[in-house]
mmCIF file of C-alpha atoms in Angstrom:
data_model
loop_
_atom_site.group_PDB
_atom_site.id
_atom_site.type_symbol
_atom_site.label_atom_id
_atom_site.label_comp_id
_atom_site.label_asym_id
_atom_site.label_seq_id
_atom_site.Cartn_x
_atom_site.Cartn_y
_atom_site.Cartn_z
ATOM 1 C CA UNK J 69 1.188 58.226 12.938
ATOM 2 C CA UNK J 70 -0.180 57.212 9.562
ATOM 3 C CA UNK J 71 0.499 53.921 8.048
ATOM 4 C CA UNK J 72 0.118 53.061 4.380
ATOM 5 C CA UNK J 73 -1.608 49.953 3.359
ATOM 6 C CA UNK J 74 -2.063 48.884 -0.383
ATOM 7 C CA UNK J 75 -5.142 46.969 -1.181
ATOM 8 C CA UNK J 76 -6.120 45.456 -4.376
ATOM 9 C CA UNK J 77 -9.397 45.272 -5.558
ATOM 10 C CA UNK J 78 -10.189 43.526 -9.019
ATOM 11 C CA UNK J 79 -6.791 43.948 -10.005
ATOM 12 C CA UNK J 80 -6.479 47.796 -9.241
ATOM 13 C CA UNK J 81 -4.106 48.512 -6.216
ATOM 14 C CA UNK J 82 -5.046 51.303 -4.050
ATOM 15 C CA UNK J 83 -3.068 53.295 -1.547
ATOM 16 C CA UNK J 84 -4.949 53.398 1.807
ATOM 17 C CA UNK J 85 -3.783 55.617 4.687
ATOM 18 C CA UNK J 86 -4.454 54.591 8.159
ATOM 19 C CA UNK J 87 -4.393 56.606 11.520
ATOM 20 C CA UNK J 88 -5.905 56.842 14.775
ATOM 21 C CA UNK J 89 -6.532 54.001 17.328
ATOM 22 C CA UNK J 90 -6.950 50.617 15.691
ATOM 23 C CA UNK J 91 -10.217 49.762 17.899
ATOM 24 C CA UNK J 92 -11.670 53.254 17.315
ATOM 25 C CA UNK J 93 -14.823 53.760 15.334
ATOM 26 C CA UNK J 94 -13.829 53.883 11.699
ATOM 27 C CA UNK J 95 -14.141 57.120 9.597
ATOM 28 C CA UNK J 96 -13.412 57.070 6.039
ATOM 29 C CA UNK J 97 -12.419 60.040 3.642
ATOM 30 C CA UNK J 98 -12.890 60.130 -0.083
ATOM 31 C CA UNK J 99 -11.227 63.001 -2.093
ATOM 32 C CA UNK J 100 -12.276 65.173 -4.932
ATOM 33 C CA UNK J 101 -11.178 64.850 -8.470
ATOM 34 C CA UNK J 102 -7.670 65.735 -8.897
ATOM 35 C CA UNK J 103 -6.855 65.457 -5.443
ATOM 36 C CA UNK J 104 -5.478 62.554 -3.099
ATOM 37 C CA UNK J 105 -5.734 61.330 0.308
ATOM 38 C CA UNK J 106 -3.338 64.051 1.526
ATOM 39 C CA UNK J 107 -6.235 66.503 0.916
ATOM 40 C CA UNK J 108 -7.723 65.463 4.116
ATOM 41 C CA UNK J 109 -4.453 65.914 6.518
ATOM 42 C CA UNK J 110 -5.868 68.829 8.354
ATOM 43 C CA UNK J 111 -9.324 66.816 9.043
ATOM 44 C CA UNK J 112 -7.347 63.618 9.760
ATOM 45 C CA UNK J 113 -5.340 65.394 12.274
ATOM 46 C CA UNK J 114 -8.294 66.813 14.120
ATOM 47 C CA UNK J 115 -10.292 63.452 14.136
ATOM 48 C CA UNK J 116 -7.768 60.572 14.533
ATOM 49 C CA UNK J 117 -7.528 61.122 18.235
ATOM 50 C CA UNK J 118 -11.004 59.485 18.320
ATOM 51 C CA UNK J 119 -11.438 57.757 15.267
ATOM 52 C CA UNK J 120 -9.550 55.041 12.964
ATOM 53 C CA UNK J 121 -9.295 57.226 10.019
ATOM 54 C CA UNK J 122 -8.854 55.806 6.483
ATOM 55 C CA UNK J 123 -8.223 58.037 3.824
ATOM 56 C CA UNK J 124 -7.372 56.532 0.139
ATOM 57 C CA UNK J 125 -5.976 57.765 -2.992
ATOM 58 C CA UNK J 126 -9.047 56.926 -5.463
ATOM 59 C CA UNK J 127 -7.984 55.053 -8.669
ATOM 60 C CA UNK J 128 -6.367 57.302 -11.036
ATOM 61 C CA UNK J 129 -5.086 59.466 -8.166
ATOM 62 C CA UNK J 130 -1.568 59.565 -6.122
ATOM 63 C CA UNK J 131 -0.084 56.441 -5.327
ATOM 64 C CA UNK J 132 -3.052 54.160 -6.509
ATOM 65 C CA UNK J 133 -3.055 52.283 -9.681
ATOM 66 C CA UNK J 134 -3.962 54.625 -13.006
ATOM 67 C CA UNK J 135 -5.693 51.862 -14.687
ATOM 68 C CA UNK J 136 -7.239 54.344 -17.445
ATOM 69 C CA UNK J 137 -10.917 53.163 -16.830
ATOM 70 C CA UNK J 138 -12.912 55.599 -14.332
ATOM 71 C CA UNK J 139 -16.470 55.911 -13.356
ATOM 72 C CA UNK J 140 -18.149 56.667 -10.093
ATOM 73 C CA UNK J 141 -19.377 52.805 -10.105
ATOM 74 C CA UNK J 142 -15.964 51.481 -10.378
ATOM 75 C CA UNK J 143 -14.673 53.831 -7.528
ATOM 76 C CA UNK J 144 -17.817 52.693 -5.407
ATOM 77 C CA UNK J 145 -16.700 49.019 -5.854
ATOM 78 C CA UNK J 146 -13.089 49.885 -5.084
ATOM 79 C CA UNK J 147 -13.977 51.518 -1.815
ATOM 80 C CA UNK J 148 -16.465 48.695 -0.958
ATOM 81 C CA UNK J 149 -13.666 46.273 -1.777
ATOM 82 C CA UNK J 150 -11.297 48.370 0.568
ATOM 83 C CA UNK J 151 -13.530 48.116 3.310
ATOM 84 C CA UNK J 152 -14.125 44.277 2.999
ATOM 85 C CA UNK J 153 -10.547 43.628 2.727
ATOM 86 C CA UNK J 154 -9.668 45.990 5.761
ATOM 87 C CA UNK J 155 -12.394 44.433 7.881
ATOM 88 C CA UNK J 156 -14.505 47.428 8.120
ATOM 89 C CA UNK J 157 -18.114 46.722 8.770
ATOM 90 C CA UNK J 158 -19.920 49.666 9.558
ATOM 91 C CA UNK J 159 -18.013 53.387 8.964
ATOM 92 C CA UNK J 160 -18.718 56.891 9.142
ATOM 93 C CA UNK J 161 -18.083 58.165 5.615
ATOM 94 C CA UNK J 162 -17.038 61.799 4.413
ATOM 95 C CA UNK J 163 -16.952 62.626 0.832
ATOM 96 C CA UNK J 164 -16.003 65.737 -0.917
ATOM 97 C CA UNK J 165 -17.330 66.568 -4.630
ATOM 98 C CA UNK J 166 -16.266 63.511 -6.690
ATOM 99 C CA UNK J 167 -15.925 61.583 -3.247
ATOM 100 C CA UNK J 168 -18.960 62.522 -2.352
ATOM 101 C CA UNK J 169 -20.763 61.107 -5.414
ATOM 102 C CA UNK J 170 -18.985 57.919 -4.712
ATOM 103 C CA UNK J 171 -20.244 58.111 -0.910
ATOM 104 C CA UNK J 172 -23.952 58.730 -2.288
ATOM 105 C CA UNK J 173 -23.782 55.364 -4.007
ATOM 106 C CA UNK J 174 -22.309 53.288 -0.828
ATOM 107 C CA UNK J 175 -24.857 54.929 1.340
ATOM 108 C CA UNK J 176 -27.843 53.962 -1.180
ATOM 109 C CA UNK J 177 -26.729 50.541 -1.848
ATOM 110 C CA UNK J 178 -25.456 49.441 1.516
ATOM 111 C CA UNK J 179 -26.996 51.351 4.205
ATOM 112 C CA UNK J 180 -26.247 48.868 6.791
ATOM 113 C CA UNK J 181 -22.556 49.927 6.057
ATOM 114 C CA UNK J 182 -22.990 53.525 7.024
ATOM 115 C CA UNK J 183 -23.207 54.753 10.432
ATOM 116 C CA UNK J 184 -23.077 58.470 9.469
ATOM 117 C CA UNK J 185 -22.467 60.274 6.163
ATOM 118 C CA UNK J 186 -21.254 63.777 5.372
ATOM 119 C CA UNK J 187 -21.337 65.056 1.948
ATOM 120 C CA UNK J 188 -19.408 68.149 1.174
ATOM 121 C CA UNK J 189 -20.738 70.533 -1.395
ATOM 122 C CA UNK J 190 -22.168 68.004 -4.152
ATOM 123 C CA UNK J 191 -25.354 66.438 -5.336
ATOM 124 C CA UNK J 192 -25.743 63.606 -7.881
ATOM 125 C CA UNK J 193 -25.420 64.236 -11.482
ATOM 126 C CA UNK J 194 -27.510 66.864 -12.960
ATOM 127 C CA UNK J 195 -27.685 68.337 -16.585
ATOM 128 C CA UNK J 196 -25.499 71.184 -17.256
ATOM 129 C CA UNK J 197 -22.937 72.362 -20.021
ATOM 130 C CA UNK J 198 -19.977 70.109 -19.860
ATOM 131 C CA UNK J 199 -16.943 71.943 -18.884
ATOM 132 C CA UNK J 200 -14.051 72.097 -21.499
ATOM 133 C CA UNK J 201 -10.770 70.639 -20.080
ATOM 134 C CA UNK J 202 -7.363 71.122 -21.362
ATOM 135 C CA UNK J 203 -4.366 68.949 -20.337
ATOM 136 C CA UNK J 204 -1.857 71.130 -18.694
ATOM 137 C CA UNK J 205 1.659 70.481 -19.952
ATOM 138 C CA UNK J 206 3.100 69.328 -16.649
ATOM 139 C CA UNK J 207 3.306 66.270 -14.642
ATOM 140 C CA UNK J 208 0.056 65.867 -12.713
ATOM 141 C CA UNK J 209 -0.354 63.667 -9.356
ATOM 142 C CA UNK J 210 -3.470 61.967 -11.338
ATOM 143 C CA UNK J 211 -4.107 60.370 -14.534
ATOM 144 C CA UNK J 212 -5.373 63.001 -16.913
ATOM 145 C CA UNK J 213 -8.173 60.779 -18.470
ATOM 146 C CA UNK J 214 -9.969 60.807 -15.247
ATOM 147 C CA UNK J 215 -10.814 64.517 -15.722
ATOM 148 C CA UNK J 216 -13.162 64.129 -18.830
ATOM 149 C CA UNK J 217 -14.458 60.962 -17.605
ATOM 150 C CA UNK J 218 -15.816 61.977 -14.163
ATOM 151 C CA UNK J 219 -16.724 65.483 -15.510
ATOM 152 C CA UNK J 220 -18.906 64.052 -18.169
ATOM 153 C CA UNK J 221 -20.706 61.826 -15.890
ATOM 154 C CA UNK J 222 -21.347 64.516 -13.222
ATOM 155 C CA UNK J 223 -22.859 66.705 -16.301
ATOM 156 C CA UNK J 224 -25.582 63.761 -17.117
ATOM 157 C CA UNK J 225 -28.524 64.011 -15.149
ATOM 158 C CA UNK J 226 -29.019 60.770 -13.273
ATOM 159 C CA UNK J 227 -32.460 60.191 -12.113
ATOM 160 C CA UNK J 228 -31.943 56.979 -10.417
ATOM 161 C CA UNK J 229 -29.435 58.420 -7.847
ATOM 162 C CA UNK J 230 -31.521 61.166 -6.988
ATOM 163 C CA UNK J 231 -34.630 58.889 -6.505
ATOM 164 C CA UNK J 232 -32.321 56.746 -4.457
ATOM 165 C CA UNK J 233 -31.554 59.328 -1.892
ATOM 166 C CA UNK J 234 -34.480 58.258 -0.203
ATOM 167 C CA UNK J 235 -32.892 54.951 0.492
ATOM 168 C CA UNK J 236 -30.147 56.514 2.695
ATOM 169 C CA UNK J 237 -30.830 55.658 6.271
ATOM 170 C CA UNK J 238 -27.778 56.944 7.827
ATOM 171 C CA UNK J 239 -27.975 60.375 9.588
ATOM 172 C CA UNK J 240 -26.437 62.719 6.952
ATOM 173 C CA UNK J 241 -25.070 65.994 7.062
ATOM 174 C CA UNK J 242 -24.529 68.257 3.862
ATOM 175 C CA UNK J 243 -21.752 70.593 4.193
ATOM 176 C CA UNK J 244 -22.547 73.415 1.804
ATOM 177 C CA UNK J 245 -20.019 75.948 0.252
ATOM 178 C CA UNK J 246 -22.470 78.838 0.006
ATOM 179 C CA UNK J 247 -22.250 81.436 -2.778
ATOM 180 C CA UNK J 248 -18.772 81.240 -3.459
ATOM 181 C CA UNK J 249 -19.335 77.645 -4.497
ATOM 182 C CA UNK J 250 -19.730 76.774 -8.314
ATOM 183 C CA UNK J 251 -22.075 74.104 -7.054
ATOM 184 C CA UNK J 252 -25.836 75.450 -7.343
ATOM 185 C CA UNK J 253 -26.767 75.444 -3.551
ATOM 186 C CA UNK J 254 -30.399 75.003 -4.454
ATOM 187 C CA UNK J 255 -29.357 71.557 -5.404
ATOM 188 C CA UNK J 256 -28.182 70.697 -2.165
ATOM 189 C CA UNK J 257 -31.323 72.054 -0.607
ATOM 190 C CA UNK J 258 -33.203 69.320 -2.812
ATOM 191 C CA UNK J 259 -30.699 66.687 -1.499
ATOM 192 C CA UNK J 260 -31.258 67.730 2.205
ATOM 193 C CA UNK J 261 -35.260 67.409 1.682
ATOM 194 C CA UNK J 262 -34.805 64.020 -0.161
ATOM 195 C CA UNK J 263 -32.687 62.215 2.447
ATOM 196 C CA UNK J 264 -35.098 61.147 5.234
ATOM 197 C CA UNK J 265 -32.381 61.875 8.199
ATOM 198 C CA UNK J 266 -30.636 64.860 6.805
ATOM 199 C CA UNK J 267 -29.430 68.103 7.959
ATOM 200 C CA UNK J 268 -27.556 70.827 6.240
ATOM 201 C CA UNK J 269 -24.785 73.529 7.276
ATOM 202 C CA UNK J 270 -23.381 76.307 5.236
ATOM 203 C CA UNK J 271 -19.830 77.085 5.717
ATOM 204 C CA UNK J 272 -19.195 80.049 3.071
ATOM 205 C CA UNK J 273 -16.089 79.117 2.025
ATOM 206 C CA UNK J 274 -16.634 78.058 -1.698
ATOM 207 C CA UNK J 275 -16.641 74.283 -3.080
ATOM 208 C CA UNK J 276 -13.361 73.389 -1.214
ATOM 209 C CA UNK J 277 -14.819 73.972 2.160
ATOM 210 C CA UNK J 278 -12.717 71.701 4.009
ATOM 211 C CA UNK J 279 -9.260 73.294 2.390
ATOM 212 C CA UNK J 280 -10.395 77.030 2.558
ATOM 213 C CA UNK J 281 -12.021 76.931 6.033
ATOM 214 C CA UNK J 282 -10.635 73.633 7.932
ATOM 215 C CA UNK J 283 -11.673 74.763 11.285
ATOM 216 C CA UNK J 284 -15.311 75.599 10.110
ATOM 217 C CA UNK J 285 -15.504 72.083 8.356
ATOM 218 C CA UNK J 286 -13.833 70.193 11.136
ATOM 219 C CA UNK J 287 -16.294 71.916 13.779
ATOM 220 C CA UNK J 288 -19.404 70.966 11.906
ATOM 221 C CA UNK J 289 -18.387 67.477 11.108
ATOM 222 C CA UNK J 290 -17.282 66.791 14.671
ATOM 223 C CA UNK J 291 -20.201 68.208 16.014
ATOM 224 C CA UNK J 292 -22.352 66.114 13.894
ATOM 225 C CA UNK J 293 -20.564 62.782 14.307
ATOM 226 C CA UNK J 294 -20.891 63.289 18.019
ATOM 227 C CA UNK J 295 -24.305 64.391 18.168
ATOM 228 C CA UNK J 296 -26.317 61.851 19.803
ATOM 229 C CA UNK J 297 -29.503 63.178 18.500
ATOM 230 C CA UNK J 298 -30.582 62.850 14.860
ATOM 231 C CA UNK J 299 -32.757 65.669 13.324
#
Protein backbone atom coordinates (compact mmCIF):
# COMPACT_ATOMS: atom_id res chain seq x y z
CA UNK A 1 0.00 0.00 0.00
CA UNK A 2 1.23 3.49 -0.87
CA UNK A 3 0.76 6.28 1.67
CA UNK A 4 0.78 9.94 0.69
CA UNK A 5 2.38 12.39 3.07
CA UNK A 6 2.64 16.12 2.34
CA UNK A 7 5.80 17.79 3.59
CA UNK A 8 6.32 21.55 3.55
CA UNK A 9 9.85 22.85 2.99
CA UNK A 10 10.40 26.63 3.01
CA UNK A 11 6.67 27.20 2.32
CA UNK A 12 6.57 24.76 -0.63
CA UNK A 13 4.31 21.75 -0.09
CA UNK A 14 5.69 18.55 -1.58
CA UNK A 15 3.60 15.43 -2.17
CA UNK A 16 5.52 12.36 -0.98
CA UNK A 17 4.52 8.75 -1.56
CA UNK A 18 5.78 6.06 0.81
CA UNK A 19 5.52 2.30 0.50
CA UNK A 20 7.31 -0.76 1.77
CA UNK A 21 8.25 -1.81 5.30
CA UNK A 22 8.67 1.21 7.61
CA UNK A 23 11.84 -0.25 9.08
CA UNK A 24 13.39 -1.16 5.74
CA UNK A 25 16.37 0.57 4.17
CA UNK A 26 15.30 3.81 2.52
CA UNK A 27 15.21 4.17 -1.26
CA UNK A 28 14.36 7.57 -2.78
CA UNK A 29 13.18 8.05 -6.38
CA UNK A 30 13.46 11.41 -8.19
CA UNK A 31 11.60 11.82 -11.48
CA UNK A 32 12.40 13.61 -14.74
CA UNK A 33 11.19 16.95 -16.07
CA UNK A 34 7.46 16.91 -16.80
CA UNK A 35 6.90 13.63 -14.95
CA UNK A 36 5.87 12.82 -11.39
CA UNK A 37 6.17 10.17 -8.71
CA UNK A 38 3.82 7.81 -10.54
CA UNK A 39 6.40 7.41 -13.31
CA UNK A 40 8.22 5.10 -10.89
CA UNK A 41 5.27 2.78 -10.20
CA UNK A 42 6.80 -0.29 -11.87
CA UNK A 43 10.11 0.28 -10.08
CA UNK A 44 8.39 0.86 -6.77
CA UNK A 45 6.32 -2.32 -7.08
CA UNK A 46 9.45 -4.37 -7.75
CA UNK A 47 11.51 -2.95 -4.88
CA UNK A 48 9.19 -2.02 -2.03
CA UNK A 49 9.13 -5.56 -0.69
CA UNK A 50 12.70 -4.96 0.44
CA UNK A 51 12.92 -1.18 0.75
CA UNK A 52 11.05 1.69 2.33
CA UNK A 53 10.49 3.55 -0.94
CA UNK A 54 9.92 7.28 -1.12
CA UNK A 55 8.91 8.87 -4.42
CA UNK A 56 7.97 12.53 -4.51
CA UNK A 57 6.51 15.02 -6.92
CA UNK A 58 9.24 17.63 -7.26
CA UNK A 59 8.17 21.27 -7.08
CA UNK A 60 6.10 22.32 -10.06
CA UNK A 61 5.00 18.75 -10.76
CA UNK A 62 1.97 16.63 -9.96
CA UNK A 63 0.34 17.21 -6.60
CA UNK A 64 3.18 19.31 -5.17
CA UNK A 65 3.00 23.11 -5.13
CA UNK A 66 3.71 25.01 -8.33
CA UNK A 67 5.50 28.07 -6.94
CA UNK A 68 6.74 29.40 -10.29
CA UNK A 69 10.41 29.41 -9.27
CA UNK A 70 12.50 26.47 -10.46
CA UNK A 71 16.11 25.35 -10.42
CA UNK A 72 18.19 22.30 -9.58
CA UNK A 73 19.37 24.14 -6.48
CA UNK A 74 15.84 24.73 -5.19
CA UNK A 75 14.85 21.13 -5.88
CA UNK A 76 17.98 19.93 -4.07
CA UNK A 77 16.98 21.98 -1.02
CA UNK A 78 13.42 20.62 -1.23
CA UNK A 79 14.53 17.00 -1.29
CA UNK A 80 17.00 17.44 1.54
CA UNK A 81 14.27 19.11 3.57
CA UNK A 82 11.90 16.21 2.92
CA UNK A 83 14.52 13.70 4.04
CA UNK A 84 15.11 15.67 7.23
CA UNK A 85 11.38 16.06 7.94
CA UNK A 86 10.74 12.33 7.44
CA UNK A 87 13.74 11.37 9.56
CA UNK A 88 15.58 9.63 6.73
CA UNK A 89 19.26 9.83 7.56
CA UNK A 90 21.08 7.72 4.99
CA UNK A 91 19.30 6.65 1.83
CA UNK A 92 19.92 5.04 -1.52
CA UNK A 93 19.02 7.59 -4.17
CA UNK A 94 17.79 7.02 -7.74
CA UNK A 95 17.39 9.96 -10.12
CA UNK A 96 16.28 10.12 -13.73
CA UNK A 97 17.21 13.06 -15.99
CA UNK A 98 16.23 16.22 -14.04
CA UNK A 99 15.95 14.09 -10.91
CA UNK A 100 19.44 12.76 -11.59
CA UNK A 101 20.80 16.30 -11.72
CA UNK A 102 19.26 16.91 -8.31
CA UNK A 103 20.68 13.61 -7.05
CA UNK A 104 24.19 14.62 -8.14
CA UNK A 105 23.98 17.73 -5.94
CA UNK A 106 22.82 15.79 -2.88
CA UNK A 107 25.54 13.14 -3.29
CA UNK A 108 28.24 15.77 -3.82
CA UNK A 109 27.31 18.00 -0.89
CA UNK A 110 26.09 15.41 1.61
CA UNK A 111 28.04 12.22 0.93
CA UNK A 112 27.22 10.94 4.40
CA UNK A 113 23.50 10.85 3.49
CA UNK A 114 23.87 8.58 0.45
CA UNK A 115 24.39 4.85 0.80
CA UNK A 116 24.19 4.10 -2.93
CA UNK A 117 23.51 6.33 -5.91
CA UNK A 118 21.82 5.43 -9.20
CA UNK A 119 21.77 7.95 -12.04
CA UNK A 120 19.59 7.24 -15.07
CA UNK A 121 20.92 8.66 -18.35
CA UNK A 122 21.98 12.16 -17.35
CA UNK A 123 25.20 14.07 -16.78
CA UNK A 124 25.80 17.49 -15.20
CA UNK A 125 24.93 20.50 -17.33
CA UNK A 126 26.96 20.96 -20.49
CA UNK A 127 26.98 23.53 -23.29
CA UNK A 128 24.49 22.78 -26.02
CA UNK A 129 21.90 24.57 -28.09
CA UNK A 130 18.92 25.31 -25.90
CA UNK A 131 15.86 23.42 -27.12
CA UNK A 132 12.92 25.56 -28.19
CA UNK A 133 9.75 24.61 -26.35
CA UNK A 134 6.21 25.66 -27.19
CA UNK A 135 3.59 25.39 -24.48
CA UNK A 136 0.91 22.95 -25.60
CA UNK A 137 -2.68 24.14 -25.54
CA UNK A 138 -3.82 21.43 -23.13
CA UNK A 139 -3.96 21.05 -19.37
CA UNK A 140 -0.62 19.76 -18.09
CA UNK A 141 0.24 17.77 -14.94
CA UNK A 142 3.12 20.20 -14.29
CA UNK A 143 3.75 23.94 -14.28
CA UNK A 144 4.88 25.01 -17.76
CA UNK A 145 7.54 27.53 -16.55
CA UNK A 146 9.53 24.63 -15.11
CA UNK A 147 10.35 23.49 -18.66
CA UNK A 148 12.29 26.53 -19.92
CA UNK A 149 13.87 27.03 -16.50
CA UNK A 150 15.30 23.53 -16.20
CA UNK A 151 16.10 23.15 -19.90
CA UNK A 152 18.07 26.38 -19.77
CA UNK A 153 20.09 25.31 -16.75
CA UNK A 154 20.84 21.92 -18.32
CA UNK A 155 22.20 23.66 -21.43
CA UNK A 156 24.84 25.78 -19.64
CA UNK A 157 28.12 24.10 -18.73
CA UNK A 158 28.48 23.80 -14.95
CA UNK A 159 32.18 23.35 -14.22
CA UNK A 160 31.57 23.21 -10.47
CA UNK A 161 29.18 20.28 -10.70
CA UNK A 162 31.50 18.39 -13.04
CA UNK A 163 34.49 18.97 -10.72
CA UNK A 164 32.45 17.98 -7.67
CA UNK A 165 31.77 14.52 -9.10
CA UNK A 166 35.02 13.52 -7.43
CA UNK A 167 33.42 14.28 -4.05
CA UNK A 168 30.78 11.56 -4.49
CA UNK A 169 31.88 8.78 -2.16
CA UNK A 170 28.84 6.48 -2.44
CA UNK A 171 29.04 3.47 -4.73
CA UNK A 172 27.39 4.73 -7.91
CA UNK A 173 25.65 3.13 -10.87
CA UNK A 174 25.16 5.02 -14.13
CA UNK A 175 22.34 3.52 -16.19
CA UNK A 176 22.95 4.61 -19.77
CA UNK A 177 20.22 4.51 -22.40
CA UNK A 178 22.54 3.68 -25.28
CA UNK A 179 22.41 4.97 -28.87
CA UNK A 180 18.64 5.58 -28.81
CA UNK A 181 19.08 8.25 -26.15
CA UNK A 182 19.44 11.96 -26.92
CA UNK A 183 21.95 12.14 -24.06
CA UNK A 184 25.53 12.00 -25.43
CA UNK A 185 26.74 8.67 -24.12
CA UNK A 186 30.36 9.83 -24.08
CA UNK A 187 29.34 12.33 -21.38
CA UNK A 188 28.14 9.43 -19.25
CA UNK A 189 31.49 7.72 -19.80
CA UNK A 190 33.17 10.86 -18.46
CA UNK A 191 30.90 10.89 -15.41
CA UNK A 192 31.73 7.25 -14.76
CA UNK A 193 35.46 8.03 -14.92
CA UNK A 194 35.19 11.00 -12.56
CA UNK A 195 33.21 9.39 -9.71
CA UNK A 196 35.67 7.37 -7.59
CA UNK A 197 33.47 4.29 -7.01
CA UNK A 198 31.34 4.06 -10.13
CA UNK A 199 30.21 1.52 -12.66
CA UNK A 200 28.07 1.87 -15.74
CA UNK A 201 25.52 -0.41 -17.37
CA UNK A 202 23.94 0.18 -20.77
CA UNK A 203 20.27 -0.71 -21.18
CA UNK A 204 19.68 0.28 -24.83
CA UNK A 205 16.16 1.61 -24.38
CA UNK A 206 16.75 5.32 -24.92
CA UNK A 207 16.59 8.16 -22.42
CA UNK A 208 13.57 6.81 -20.52
CA UNK A 209 15.14 3.50 -19.58
CA UNK A 210 12.89 2.61 -16.66
CA UNK A 211 9.77 3.31 -18.72
CA UNK A 212 10.83 1.63 -21.97
CA UNK A 213 12.55 -1.39 -20.41
CA UNK A 214 11.40 -1.61 -16.79
CA UNK A 215 12.61 -5.18 -16.39
CA UNK A 216 16.10 -4.31 -17.62
CA UNK A 217 16.26 -1.24 -15.41
CA UNK A 218 14.96 -3.04 -12.33
CA UNK A 219 17.36 -5.94 -12.78
CA UNK A 220 20.33 -3.57 -13.07
CA UNK A 221 19.30 -1.48 -10.06
CA UNK A 222 18.35 -4.41 -7.84
CA UNK A 223 21.62 -6.18 -8.60
CA UNK A 224 23.58 -3.05 -7.80
CA UNK A 225 21.76 -2.28 -4.57
CA UNK A 226 22.17 -5.84 -3.30
CA UNK A 227 25.77 -6.32 -4.45
CA UNK A 228 28.02 -6.22 -1.38
CA UNK A 229 31.13 -5.71 -3.52
CA UNK A 230 31.89 -2.28 -4.95
CA UNK A 231 33.96 -1.90 -8.15
